[in-house]
XYZ file of C-alpha atoms in Angstrom:
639
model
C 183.444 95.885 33.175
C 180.686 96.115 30.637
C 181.743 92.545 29.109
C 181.073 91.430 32.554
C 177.902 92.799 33.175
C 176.385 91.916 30.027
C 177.444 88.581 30.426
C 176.210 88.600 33.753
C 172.479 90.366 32.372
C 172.433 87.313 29.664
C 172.795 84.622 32.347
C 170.371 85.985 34.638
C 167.962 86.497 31.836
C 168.697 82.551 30.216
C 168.024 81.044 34.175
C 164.710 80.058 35.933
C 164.714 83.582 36.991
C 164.691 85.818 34.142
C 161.968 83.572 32.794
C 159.708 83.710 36.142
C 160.713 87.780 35.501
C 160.208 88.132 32.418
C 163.588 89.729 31.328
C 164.864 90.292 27.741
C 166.765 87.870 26.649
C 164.444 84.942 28.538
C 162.645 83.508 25.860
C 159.616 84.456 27.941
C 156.681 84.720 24.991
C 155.991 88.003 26.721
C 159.920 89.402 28.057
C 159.980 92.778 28.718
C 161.857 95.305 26.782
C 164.741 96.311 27.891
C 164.497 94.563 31.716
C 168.212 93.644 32.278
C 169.184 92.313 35.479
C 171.880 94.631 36.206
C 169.365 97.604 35.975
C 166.556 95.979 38.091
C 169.078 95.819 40.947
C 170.414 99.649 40.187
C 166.578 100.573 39.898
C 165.901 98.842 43.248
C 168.943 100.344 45.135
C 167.524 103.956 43.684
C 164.054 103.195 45.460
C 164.844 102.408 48.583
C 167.369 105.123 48.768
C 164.603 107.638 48.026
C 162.538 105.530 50.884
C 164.824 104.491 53.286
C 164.289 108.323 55.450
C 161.059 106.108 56.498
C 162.596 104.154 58.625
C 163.475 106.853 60.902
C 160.418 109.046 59.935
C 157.546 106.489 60.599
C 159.368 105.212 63.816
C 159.308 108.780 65.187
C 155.812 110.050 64.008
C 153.970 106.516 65.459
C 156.665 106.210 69.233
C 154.831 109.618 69.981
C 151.909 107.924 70.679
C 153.424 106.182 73.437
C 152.932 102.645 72.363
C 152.413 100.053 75.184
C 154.169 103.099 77.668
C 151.965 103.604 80.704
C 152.070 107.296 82.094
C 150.599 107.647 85.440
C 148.663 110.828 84.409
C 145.793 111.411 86.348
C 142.977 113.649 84.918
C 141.979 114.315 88.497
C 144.731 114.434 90.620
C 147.146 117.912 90.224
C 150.287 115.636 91.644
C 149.645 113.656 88.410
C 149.396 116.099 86.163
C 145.728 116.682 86.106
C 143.112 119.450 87.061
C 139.361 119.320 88.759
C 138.184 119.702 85.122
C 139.256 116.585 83.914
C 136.699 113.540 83.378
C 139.199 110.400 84.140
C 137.985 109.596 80.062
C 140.834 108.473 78.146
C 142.383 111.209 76.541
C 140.929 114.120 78.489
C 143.151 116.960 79.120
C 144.859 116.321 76.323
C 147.740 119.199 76.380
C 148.023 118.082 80.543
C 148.984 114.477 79.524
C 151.310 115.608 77.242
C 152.774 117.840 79.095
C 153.200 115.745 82.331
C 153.896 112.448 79.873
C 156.794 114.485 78.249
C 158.682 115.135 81.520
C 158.474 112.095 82.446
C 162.116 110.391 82.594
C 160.712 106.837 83.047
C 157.940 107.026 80.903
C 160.166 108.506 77.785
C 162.855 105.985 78.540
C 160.065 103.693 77.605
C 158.836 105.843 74.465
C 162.438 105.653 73.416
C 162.394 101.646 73.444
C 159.334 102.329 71.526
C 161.424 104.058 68.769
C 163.588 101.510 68.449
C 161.225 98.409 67.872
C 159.438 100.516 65.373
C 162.605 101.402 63.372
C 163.062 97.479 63.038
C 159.233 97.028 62.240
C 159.167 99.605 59.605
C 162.742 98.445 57.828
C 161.358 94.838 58.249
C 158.019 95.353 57.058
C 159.699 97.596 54.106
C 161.598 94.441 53.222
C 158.698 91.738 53.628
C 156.313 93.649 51.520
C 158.654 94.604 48.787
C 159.587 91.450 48.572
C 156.424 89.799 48.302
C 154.867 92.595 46.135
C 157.640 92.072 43.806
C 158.225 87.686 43.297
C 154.184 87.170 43.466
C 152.987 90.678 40.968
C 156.412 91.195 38.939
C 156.197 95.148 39.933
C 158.629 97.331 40.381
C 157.068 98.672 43.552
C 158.424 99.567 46.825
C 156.328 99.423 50.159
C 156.138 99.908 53.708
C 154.491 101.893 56.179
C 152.824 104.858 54.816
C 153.277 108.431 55.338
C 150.398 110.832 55.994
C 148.267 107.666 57.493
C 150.739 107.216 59.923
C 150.323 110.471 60.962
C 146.240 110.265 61.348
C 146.986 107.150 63.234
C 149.235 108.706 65.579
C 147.766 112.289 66.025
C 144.330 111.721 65.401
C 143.229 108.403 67.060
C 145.097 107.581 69.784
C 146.982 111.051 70.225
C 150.127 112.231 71.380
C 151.255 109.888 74.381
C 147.926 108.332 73.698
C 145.642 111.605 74.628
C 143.353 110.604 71.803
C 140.233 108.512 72.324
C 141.597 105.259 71.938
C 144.651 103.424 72.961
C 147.927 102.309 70.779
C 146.731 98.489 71.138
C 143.135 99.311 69.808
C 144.216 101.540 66.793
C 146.128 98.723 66.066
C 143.687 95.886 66.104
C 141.433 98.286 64.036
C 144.377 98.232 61.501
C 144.456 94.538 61.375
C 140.704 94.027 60.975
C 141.294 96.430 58.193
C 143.814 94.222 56.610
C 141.184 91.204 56.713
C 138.355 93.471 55.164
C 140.917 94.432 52.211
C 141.686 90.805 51.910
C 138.430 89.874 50.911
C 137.892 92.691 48.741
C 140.682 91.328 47.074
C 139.967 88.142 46.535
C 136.583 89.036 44.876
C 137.797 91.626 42.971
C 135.946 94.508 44.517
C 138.873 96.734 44.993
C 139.872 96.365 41.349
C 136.464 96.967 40.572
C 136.533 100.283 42.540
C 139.794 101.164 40.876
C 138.195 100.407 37.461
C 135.524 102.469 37.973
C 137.071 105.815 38.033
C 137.376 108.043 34.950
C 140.133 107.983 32.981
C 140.640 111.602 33.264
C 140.901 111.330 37.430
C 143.210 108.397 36.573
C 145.672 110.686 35.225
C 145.022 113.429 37.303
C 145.816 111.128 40.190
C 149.376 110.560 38.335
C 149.956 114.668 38.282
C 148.819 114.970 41.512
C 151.340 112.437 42.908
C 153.767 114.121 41.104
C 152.888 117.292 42.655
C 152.908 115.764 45.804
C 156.293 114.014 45.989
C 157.671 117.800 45.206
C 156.187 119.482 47.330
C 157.598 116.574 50.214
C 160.925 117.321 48.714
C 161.092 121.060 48.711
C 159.971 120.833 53.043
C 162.152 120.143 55.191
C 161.451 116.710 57.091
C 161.833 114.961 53.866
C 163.404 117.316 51.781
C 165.622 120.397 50.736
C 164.167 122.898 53.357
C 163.011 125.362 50.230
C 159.215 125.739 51.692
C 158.853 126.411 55.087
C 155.521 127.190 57.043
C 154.396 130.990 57.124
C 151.395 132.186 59.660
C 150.056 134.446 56.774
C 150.133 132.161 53.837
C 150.293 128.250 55.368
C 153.559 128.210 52.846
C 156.250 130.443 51.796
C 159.989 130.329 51.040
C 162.370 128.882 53.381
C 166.021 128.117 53.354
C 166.736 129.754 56.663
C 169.099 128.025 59.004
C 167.717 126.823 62.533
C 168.381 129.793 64.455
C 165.870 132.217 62.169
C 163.266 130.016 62.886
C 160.189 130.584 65.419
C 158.098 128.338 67.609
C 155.547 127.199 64.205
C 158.808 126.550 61.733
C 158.572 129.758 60.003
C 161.774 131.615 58.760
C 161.765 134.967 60.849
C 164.627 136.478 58.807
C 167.271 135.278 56.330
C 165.833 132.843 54.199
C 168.051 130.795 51.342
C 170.987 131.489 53.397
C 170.973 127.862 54.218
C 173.922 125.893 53.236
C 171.798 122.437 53.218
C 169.191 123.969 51.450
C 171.534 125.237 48.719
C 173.624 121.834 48.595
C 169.750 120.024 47.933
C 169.493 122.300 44.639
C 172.792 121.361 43.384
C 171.747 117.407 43.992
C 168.899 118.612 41.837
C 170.728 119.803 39.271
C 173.280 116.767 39.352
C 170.602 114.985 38.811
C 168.966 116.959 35.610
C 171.856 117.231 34.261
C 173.517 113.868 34.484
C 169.880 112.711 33.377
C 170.159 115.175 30.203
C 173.294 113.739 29.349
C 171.695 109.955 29.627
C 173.940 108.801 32.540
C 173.064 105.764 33.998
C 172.240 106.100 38.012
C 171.742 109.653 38.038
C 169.525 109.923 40.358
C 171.532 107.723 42.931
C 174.612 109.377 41.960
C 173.357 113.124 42.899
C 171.547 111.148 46.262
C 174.915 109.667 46.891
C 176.925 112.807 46.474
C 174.775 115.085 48.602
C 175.121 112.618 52.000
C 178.589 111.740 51.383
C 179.141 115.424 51.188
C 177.305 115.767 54.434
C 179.186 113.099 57.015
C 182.155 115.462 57.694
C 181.283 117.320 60.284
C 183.097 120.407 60.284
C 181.279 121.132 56.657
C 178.681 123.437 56.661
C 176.121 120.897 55.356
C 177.089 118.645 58.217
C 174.446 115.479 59.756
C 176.231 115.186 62.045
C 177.135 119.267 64.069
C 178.609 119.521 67.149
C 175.581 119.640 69.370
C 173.341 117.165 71.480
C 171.571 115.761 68.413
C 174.631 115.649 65.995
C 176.521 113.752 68.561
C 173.841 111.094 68.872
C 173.336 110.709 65.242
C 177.165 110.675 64.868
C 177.826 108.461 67.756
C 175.208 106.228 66.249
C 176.485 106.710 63.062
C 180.092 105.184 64.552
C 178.580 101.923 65.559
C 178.112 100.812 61.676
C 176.763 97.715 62.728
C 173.396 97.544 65.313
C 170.662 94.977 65.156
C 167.806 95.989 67.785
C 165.038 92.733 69.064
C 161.286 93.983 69.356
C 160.422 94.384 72.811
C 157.216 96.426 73.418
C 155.298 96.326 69.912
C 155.069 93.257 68.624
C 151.099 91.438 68.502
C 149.885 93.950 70.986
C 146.602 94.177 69.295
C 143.342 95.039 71.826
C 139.915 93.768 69.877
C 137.524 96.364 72.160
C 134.604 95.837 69.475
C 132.226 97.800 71.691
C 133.777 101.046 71.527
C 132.148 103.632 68.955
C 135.672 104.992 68.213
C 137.083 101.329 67.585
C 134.728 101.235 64.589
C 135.351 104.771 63.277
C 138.656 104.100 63.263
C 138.217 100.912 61.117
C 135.884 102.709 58.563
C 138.404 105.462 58.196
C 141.708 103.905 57.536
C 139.583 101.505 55.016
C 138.346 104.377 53.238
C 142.099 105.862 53.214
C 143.705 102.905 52.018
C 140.988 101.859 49.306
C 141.562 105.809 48.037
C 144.924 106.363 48.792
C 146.635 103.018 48.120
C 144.802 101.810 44.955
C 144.887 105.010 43.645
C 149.178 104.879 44.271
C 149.259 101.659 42.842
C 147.179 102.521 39.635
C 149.208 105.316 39.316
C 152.918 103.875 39.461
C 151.127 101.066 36.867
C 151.014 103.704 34.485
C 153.995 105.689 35.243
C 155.362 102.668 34.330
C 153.568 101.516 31.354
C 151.842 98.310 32.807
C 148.580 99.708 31.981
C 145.788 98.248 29.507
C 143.686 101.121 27.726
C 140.979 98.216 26.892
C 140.692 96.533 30.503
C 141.624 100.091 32.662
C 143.456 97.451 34.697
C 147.079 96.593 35.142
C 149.745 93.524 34.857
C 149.170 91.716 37.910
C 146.772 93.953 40.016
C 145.124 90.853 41.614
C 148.350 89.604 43.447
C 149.269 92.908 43.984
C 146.388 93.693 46.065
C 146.285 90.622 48.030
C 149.891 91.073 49.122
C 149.117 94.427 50.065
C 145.937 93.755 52.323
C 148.495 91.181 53.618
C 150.664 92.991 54.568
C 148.660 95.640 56.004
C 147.613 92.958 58.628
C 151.035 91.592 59.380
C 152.232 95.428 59.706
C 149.637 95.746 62.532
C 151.364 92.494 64.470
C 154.912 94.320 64.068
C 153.466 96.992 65.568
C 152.809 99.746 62.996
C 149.647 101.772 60.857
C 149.408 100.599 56.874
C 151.630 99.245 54.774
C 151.583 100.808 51.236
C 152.737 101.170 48.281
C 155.028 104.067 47.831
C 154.846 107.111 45.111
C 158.958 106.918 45.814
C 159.110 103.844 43.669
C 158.858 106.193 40.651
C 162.498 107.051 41.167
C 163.311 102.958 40.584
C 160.841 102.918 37.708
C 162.744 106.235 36.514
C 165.643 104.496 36.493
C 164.433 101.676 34.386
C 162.681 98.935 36.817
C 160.242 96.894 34.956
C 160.238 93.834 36.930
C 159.575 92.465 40.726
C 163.550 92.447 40.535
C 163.586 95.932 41.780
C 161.296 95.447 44.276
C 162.818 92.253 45.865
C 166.012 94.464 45.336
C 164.263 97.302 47.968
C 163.293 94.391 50.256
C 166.697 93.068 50.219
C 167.929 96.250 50.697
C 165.694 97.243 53.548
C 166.628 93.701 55.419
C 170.708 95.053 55.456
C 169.020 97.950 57.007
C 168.179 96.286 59.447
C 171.811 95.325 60.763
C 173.463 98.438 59.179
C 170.493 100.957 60.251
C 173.128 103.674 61.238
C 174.452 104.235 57.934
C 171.134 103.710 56.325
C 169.647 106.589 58.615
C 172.632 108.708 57.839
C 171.392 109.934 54.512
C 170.107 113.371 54.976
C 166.468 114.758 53.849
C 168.815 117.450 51.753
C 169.759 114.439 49.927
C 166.445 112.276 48.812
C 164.694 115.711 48.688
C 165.949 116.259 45.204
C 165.170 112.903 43.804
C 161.520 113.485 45.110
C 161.331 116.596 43.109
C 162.963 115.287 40.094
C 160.566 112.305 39.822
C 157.582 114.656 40.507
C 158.381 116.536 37.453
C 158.586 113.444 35.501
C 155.573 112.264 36.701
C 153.761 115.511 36.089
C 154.482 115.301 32.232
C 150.823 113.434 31.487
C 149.075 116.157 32.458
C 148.496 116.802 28.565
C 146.714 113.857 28.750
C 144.026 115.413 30.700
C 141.096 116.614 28.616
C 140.531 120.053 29.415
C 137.884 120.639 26.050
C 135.018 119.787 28.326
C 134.738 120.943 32.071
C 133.306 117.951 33.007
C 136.207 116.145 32.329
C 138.593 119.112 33.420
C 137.289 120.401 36.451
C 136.998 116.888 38.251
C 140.914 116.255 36.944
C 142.080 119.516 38.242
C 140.611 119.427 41.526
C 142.233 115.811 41.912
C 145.511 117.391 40.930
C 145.441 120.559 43.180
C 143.942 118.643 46.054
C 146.733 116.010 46.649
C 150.054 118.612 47.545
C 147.527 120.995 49.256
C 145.757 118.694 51.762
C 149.182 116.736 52.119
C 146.650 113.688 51.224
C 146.081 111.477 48.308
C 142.988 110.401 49.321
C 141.180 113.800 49.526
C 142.628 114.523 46.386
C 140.749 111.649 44.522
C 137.466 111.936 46.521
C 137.428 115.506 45.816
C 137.969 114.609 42.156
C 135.398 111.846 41.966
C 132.541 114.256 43.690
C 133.131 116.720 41.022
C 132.830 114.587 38.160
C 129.863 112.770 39.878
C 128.136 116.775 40.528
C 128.920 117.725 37.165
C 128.242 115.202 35.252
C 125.461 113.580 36.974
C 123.677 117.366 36.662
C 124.240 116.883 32.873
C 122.631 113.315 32.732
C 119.611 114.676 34.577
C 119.116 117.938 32.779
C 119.529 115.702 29.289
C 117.076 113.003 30.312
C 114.200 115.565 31.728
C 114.813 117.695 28.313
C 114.556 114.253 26.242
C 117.862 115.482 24.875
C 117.090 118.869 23.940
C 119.414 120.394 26.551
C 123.171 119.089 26.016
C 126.321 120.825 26.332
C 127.641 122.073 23.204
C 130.471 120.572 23.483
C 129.410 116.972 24.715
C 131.006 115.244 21.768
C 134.610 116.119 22.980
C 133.973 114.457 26.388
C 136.015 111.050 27.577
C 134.089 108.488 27.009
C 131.750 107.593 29.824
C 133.313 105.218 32.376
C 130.919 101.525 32.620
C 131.225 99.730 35.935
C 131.519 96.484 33.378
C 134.718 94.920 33.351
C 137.085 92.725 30.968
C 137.220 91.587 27.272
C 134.083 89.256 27.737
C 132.119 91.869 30.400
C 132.500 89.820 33.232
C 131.336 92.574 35.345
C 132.277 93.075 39.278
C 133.487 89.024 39.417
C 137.464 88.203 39.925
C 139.214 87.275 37.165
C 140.685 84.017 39.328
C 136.583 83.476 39.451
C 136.015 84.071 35.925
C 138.716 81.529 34.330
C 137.672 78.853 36.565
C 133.783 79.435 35.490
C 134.925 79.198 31.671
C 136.980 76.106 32.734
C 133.796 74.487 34.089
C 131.528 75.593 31.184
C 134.259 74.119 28.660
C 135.780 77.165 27.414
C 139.343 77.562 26.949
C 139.690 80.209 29.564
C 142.762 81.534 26.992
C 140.847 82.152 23.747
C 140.423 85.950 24.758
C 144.239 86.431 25.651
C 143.974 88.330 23.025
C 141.476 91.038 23.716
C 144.280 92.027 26.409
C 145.232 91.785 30.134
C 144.195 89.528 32.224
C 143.883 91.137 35.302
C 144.313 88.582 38.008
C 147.210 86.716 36.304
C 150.969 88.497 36.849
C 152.025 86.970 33.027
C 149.247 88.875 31.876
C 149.737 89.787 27.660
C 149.529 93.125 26.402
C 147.088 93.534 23.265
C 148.922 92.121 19.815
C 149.629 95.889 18.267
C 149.935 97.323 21.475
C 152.591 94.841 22.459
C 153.995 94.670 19.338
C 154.515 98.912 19.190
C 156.008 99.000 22.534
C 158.303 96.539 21.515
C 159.248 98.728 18.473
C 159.459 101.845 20.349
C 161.590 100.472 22.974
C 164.061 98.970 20.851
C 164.969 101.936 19.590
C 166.083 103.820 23.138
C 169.126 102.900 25.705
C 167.919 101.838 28.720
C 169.047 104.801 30.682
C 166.560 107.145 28.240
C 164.065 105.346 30.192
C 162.943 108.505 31.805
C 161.319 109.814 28.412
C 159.660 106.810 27.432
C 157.666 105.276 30.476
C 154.849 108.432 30.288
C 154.662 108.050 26.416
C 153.782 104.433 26.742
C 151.050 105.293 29.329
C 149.100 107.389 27.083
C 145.834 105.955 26.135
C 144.944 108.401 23.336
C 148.327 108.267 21.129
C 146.232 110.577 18.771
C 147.561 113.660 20.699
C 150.827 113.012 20.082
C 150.517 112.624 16.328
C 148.017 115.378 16.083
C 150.362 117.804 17.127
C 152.782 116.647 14.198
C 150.059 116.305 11.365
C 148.721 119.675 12.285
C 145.371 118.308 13.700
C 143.460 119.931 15.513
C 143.752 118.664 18.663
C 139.946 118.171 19.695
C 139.205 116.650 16.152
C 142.170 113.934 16.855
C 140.467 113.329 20.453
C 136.692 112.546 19.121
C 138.493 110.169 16.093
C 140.434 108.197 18.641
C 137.045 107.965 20.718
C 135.376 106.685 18.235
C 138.374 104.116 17.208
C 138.243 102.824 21.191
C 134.489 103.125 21.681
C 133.971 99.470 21.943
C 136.916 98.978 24.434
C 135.966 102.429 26.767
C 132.518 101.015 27.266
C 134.116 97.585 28.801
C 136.199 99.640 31.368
């Protein structure tokens, strides 16, 4: 079997399309180390396991806004479900519409329709996005409609069975004009220039902080193991009750880690570790696999399937193997009301999410993954990257759903050795069987991906030495961007909260020095990350694209390749790696299997490899820092 799949790795890698992927073995001037076709596809298959609960997830949070449903409700009128005190203003009497929506045979008959066209929407979204993300960047990157914006979208603008301020079709026309905005920051290069911006120290903060946040998912227990449940004293506290100990809020009342699904989550988590200790290949999908196998027989304990109303339907549905569903309701049911305030609020926020949240998800997998450039700040094919995205945050809003995004889950494919858009087109082709095999796809338990979230959190969680915690203003900014992320449930408030520090901090700093004339400096100034320049590239091209800058070289006569190599290009997926960078990674990787992939992607994200070889030499630590400040000064000012 190994004969075969080698010989199988070497003629994928010797065709058209290990060259276009750059796999080893291509004679592609810049293949990367150890991308073998057999693990790209066992990379992919371990992403969109770890995403696939989203297809049933995002189609329940977004059908309980009602989508194109109407309920009669009528603020005014009691037999409708209203009171005198309603206003006839959309979304008055919010808990009355809910309440009267909800009982509602007719109208939830309609809501359940809704359900339906959205699980097809997400899964074929999922598989449109992942696909293009991954043949036009070469990124190992899985996407589809995001969690935690879906849930603003749904709760917060147009409300539960639309008892926000405005309707499903608006909300969604404000996500497509989003879509269009992101497109043109894009194209010019704005967003990368946003993304460059940041400090280096929030960069890997934002990495932690991710990490944080994908275990914390996986320890609750819509996506996870069940181990943290909600507690009206403390917001959190341990869980692991079974259903009938908990009260109205989710709380356990009584009898916590008695559950038998929470219990069979930690073993998949320590199937995982340990299969992983021992270098097997596919250990995270074998411990996913072995927890929802385990859970299909339904007189187990850990059944998905119990004998009540719910396990019936999900077994019943389960049965049918085989279900294809048409859109009916969702699809380009966009409303362009321009003149509403809330229309326009709406817009502004879910930009301001998406630039935050998204860029920051997709910087952060770049360096989980080792794609990044310490001279540039940028990563192997960010341009295409972030078109597709913006692209397919508009075509999301025509299937009928909130943002497409790129998902912190793909760490689990990168974990298990993606380097190339081979994974990701692997997701997407994955997500399209999903979309004719959706009942075995949705059969796979939260108890099951739950410990793969955690796992890859913990690996993603390993940079935080990276972090310079010598100077507060460095530190405090990075730690607040770290704690912020799992405790708001939000990426996005994690980095702005992070990027107000360091601007407080350090802007206080910059003032007090320049009214002083330099008499009042921190003592400790010297052992600060160098200062962040909103200048950009090997030449300093500043805020323009690199598309832009290539073709202005071209025009002025200048070989727009005679500064390859300074480093990555940024708008160009066959971007090259700096000479002794490249050359170094090449070296290290030989050396390692590709299933010890798991140890090496954070080591080649580092961007101060003094800290590692300070702690060898005996160095101390803050001595290593300045000297490899001083080494990079020249490429930290063209960040």
């Amino acid at each position: 079997m190994s004969g075969f799949v080698s010989r199988l790795n070497t003629a994928v890698a010797k065709s058209p399309v290990g060259r276009w992927f750059m796999l080893e073995g291509s004679s592609h001037p810049r293949a990367r180390p150890n991308a073998k076709f057999s693990t790209e596809i066992r990379a992919g298959f371990a992403t969109f396991v770890t995403m696939a609960y989203i297809i049933s997830v995002n189609s329940l949070i977004i059908s309980e806004t009602g989508g194109t449903c109407v309920c009669d409700f009528d603020p005014l009128d009691p037999t409708k479900g209203g009171n005198a005190a309603g206003n006839g203003v959309l979304g008055s009497s919010g808990a009355d519409r809910i309440a009267y929506c909800s009982a509602n045979a007719e109208y939830m008959a309609c809501v359940d329709i809704i359900r339906k066209d959205l699980i097809v929407a997400t899964a074929a979204m999922a598989c449109i996005a992942s696909t293009a993300i991954g043949f036009f960047s070469n990124l190992p990157l899985g996407m589809a409609p995001g969690m935690g914006i879906n849930a603003y979208f749904t709760y917060t603008v147009v409300g539960k069975f639309g008892s926000g301020k405005i309707s499903y079709q608006v909300a969604l026309a404000a996500v497509f004009i989003e879509g269009i905005v992101f497109l043109i920051l894009s194209i010019l290069g704005l967003r990368q220039w946003l993304a460059r911006s940041i400090p280096r120290n929030i960069k890997v903060a934002t990495g932690v902080g991710i990490g944080l946040y994908l275990c914390f998912i996986g320890m609750q227990s819509s996506a996870g193991i069940g181990l943290i449940r909600s507690d009206p004293a403390t917001l959190v506290g341990l869980g692991g009750c079974n259903s009938e100990f908990l009260d109205a809020s989710g709380a356990c009342l009584s009898n916590r880690m008695e559950s038998p699904r929470t219990w069979m989550g930690v073993l998949g988590l320590f199937i995982i570790s340990i299969l992983v200790l021992y270098k097997v290949k596919g250990a995270i999908l074998i411990g996913i696999l072995f927890v929802a196998v385990t859970s299909w027989f339904r007189n187990s304990a850990v059944t998905y399937f119990p004998h009540d109303p719910t396990g019936d339907n999900r077994f019943n549905y389960f049965k049918q193997v085989v279900s294809f569903h048409t859109i009916q309701k969702t699809w380009a049911v966009m409303d362009f009301q321009f003149n509403t305030g809330e229309f326009w609020l709406a817009l502004i926020t879910f930009l301001y999410v998406d630039i935050l949240d998204t860029t920051g998800t997709m910087f952060s997998m770049a360096q989980f993954a080792g794609f990044m450039d310490p001279k540039t700040g940028d990563f192997e094919g960010s341009t295409p990257a972030f078109i597709t995205d913006a692209l397919c945050v508009t075509l999301g809003a025509v299937f009928g759903t909130s943002d497409v995004t790129v998902f912190v889950e793909s760490g689990a494919g990168i974990t298990e050795g993606g380097r190339t858009g081979l994974t990701a087109i692997m997701t997407g082709f994955c997500f399209f069987i999903s979309l004719f095999f959706s009942p075995i796809f949705s059969a796979i338990p939260p108890w099951a991906t739950g410990p793969a979230l955690i796992f890859v959190g913990s690996l993603m969680t390993k940079s935080v030495t990276e972090i310079n915690f010598n100077y507060i203003g460095d530190s405090i900014p990075a730690f607040l961007t770290l704690a912020m992320m799992p405790l708001t449930y939000n990426i996005a408030y994690g980095l702005l909260g992070g990027l107000l520090a360091a601007v407080v901090i350090n802007g206080t700093v910059y003032i007090v020095e320049k009214l002083s004339r330099g008499r009042l400096v921190p003592p400790n100034k010297d052992e600060r990350d160098p200062v962040m320049s909103f200048r950009m590239g090997p030449q300093g091209e500043g805020v323009l694209p690199p598309w832009l800058v290539r073709l202005i070289r071209k025009l002025k006569g200048k070989d727009p390749l005679e500064h390859a190599e300074h480093g990555v290009d940024a708008g160009n997926s066959q971007e090259t790696l700096p000479i002794p960078e490249k050359q170094a990674k090449t070296e290290f990787m030989d050396d390692v299997d590709a299933s010890e992939v798991n140890d090496n992607v954070i080591p080649e994200t580092f961007t101060d490899n003094s800290t590692m070889t300070s702690t060898a030499s005996g160095i101390d630590h803050a001595t290593s820092r300045r000297k490899s400040h001083q080494r990079n000064s020249i490429s930290s000012d063209r960040l």
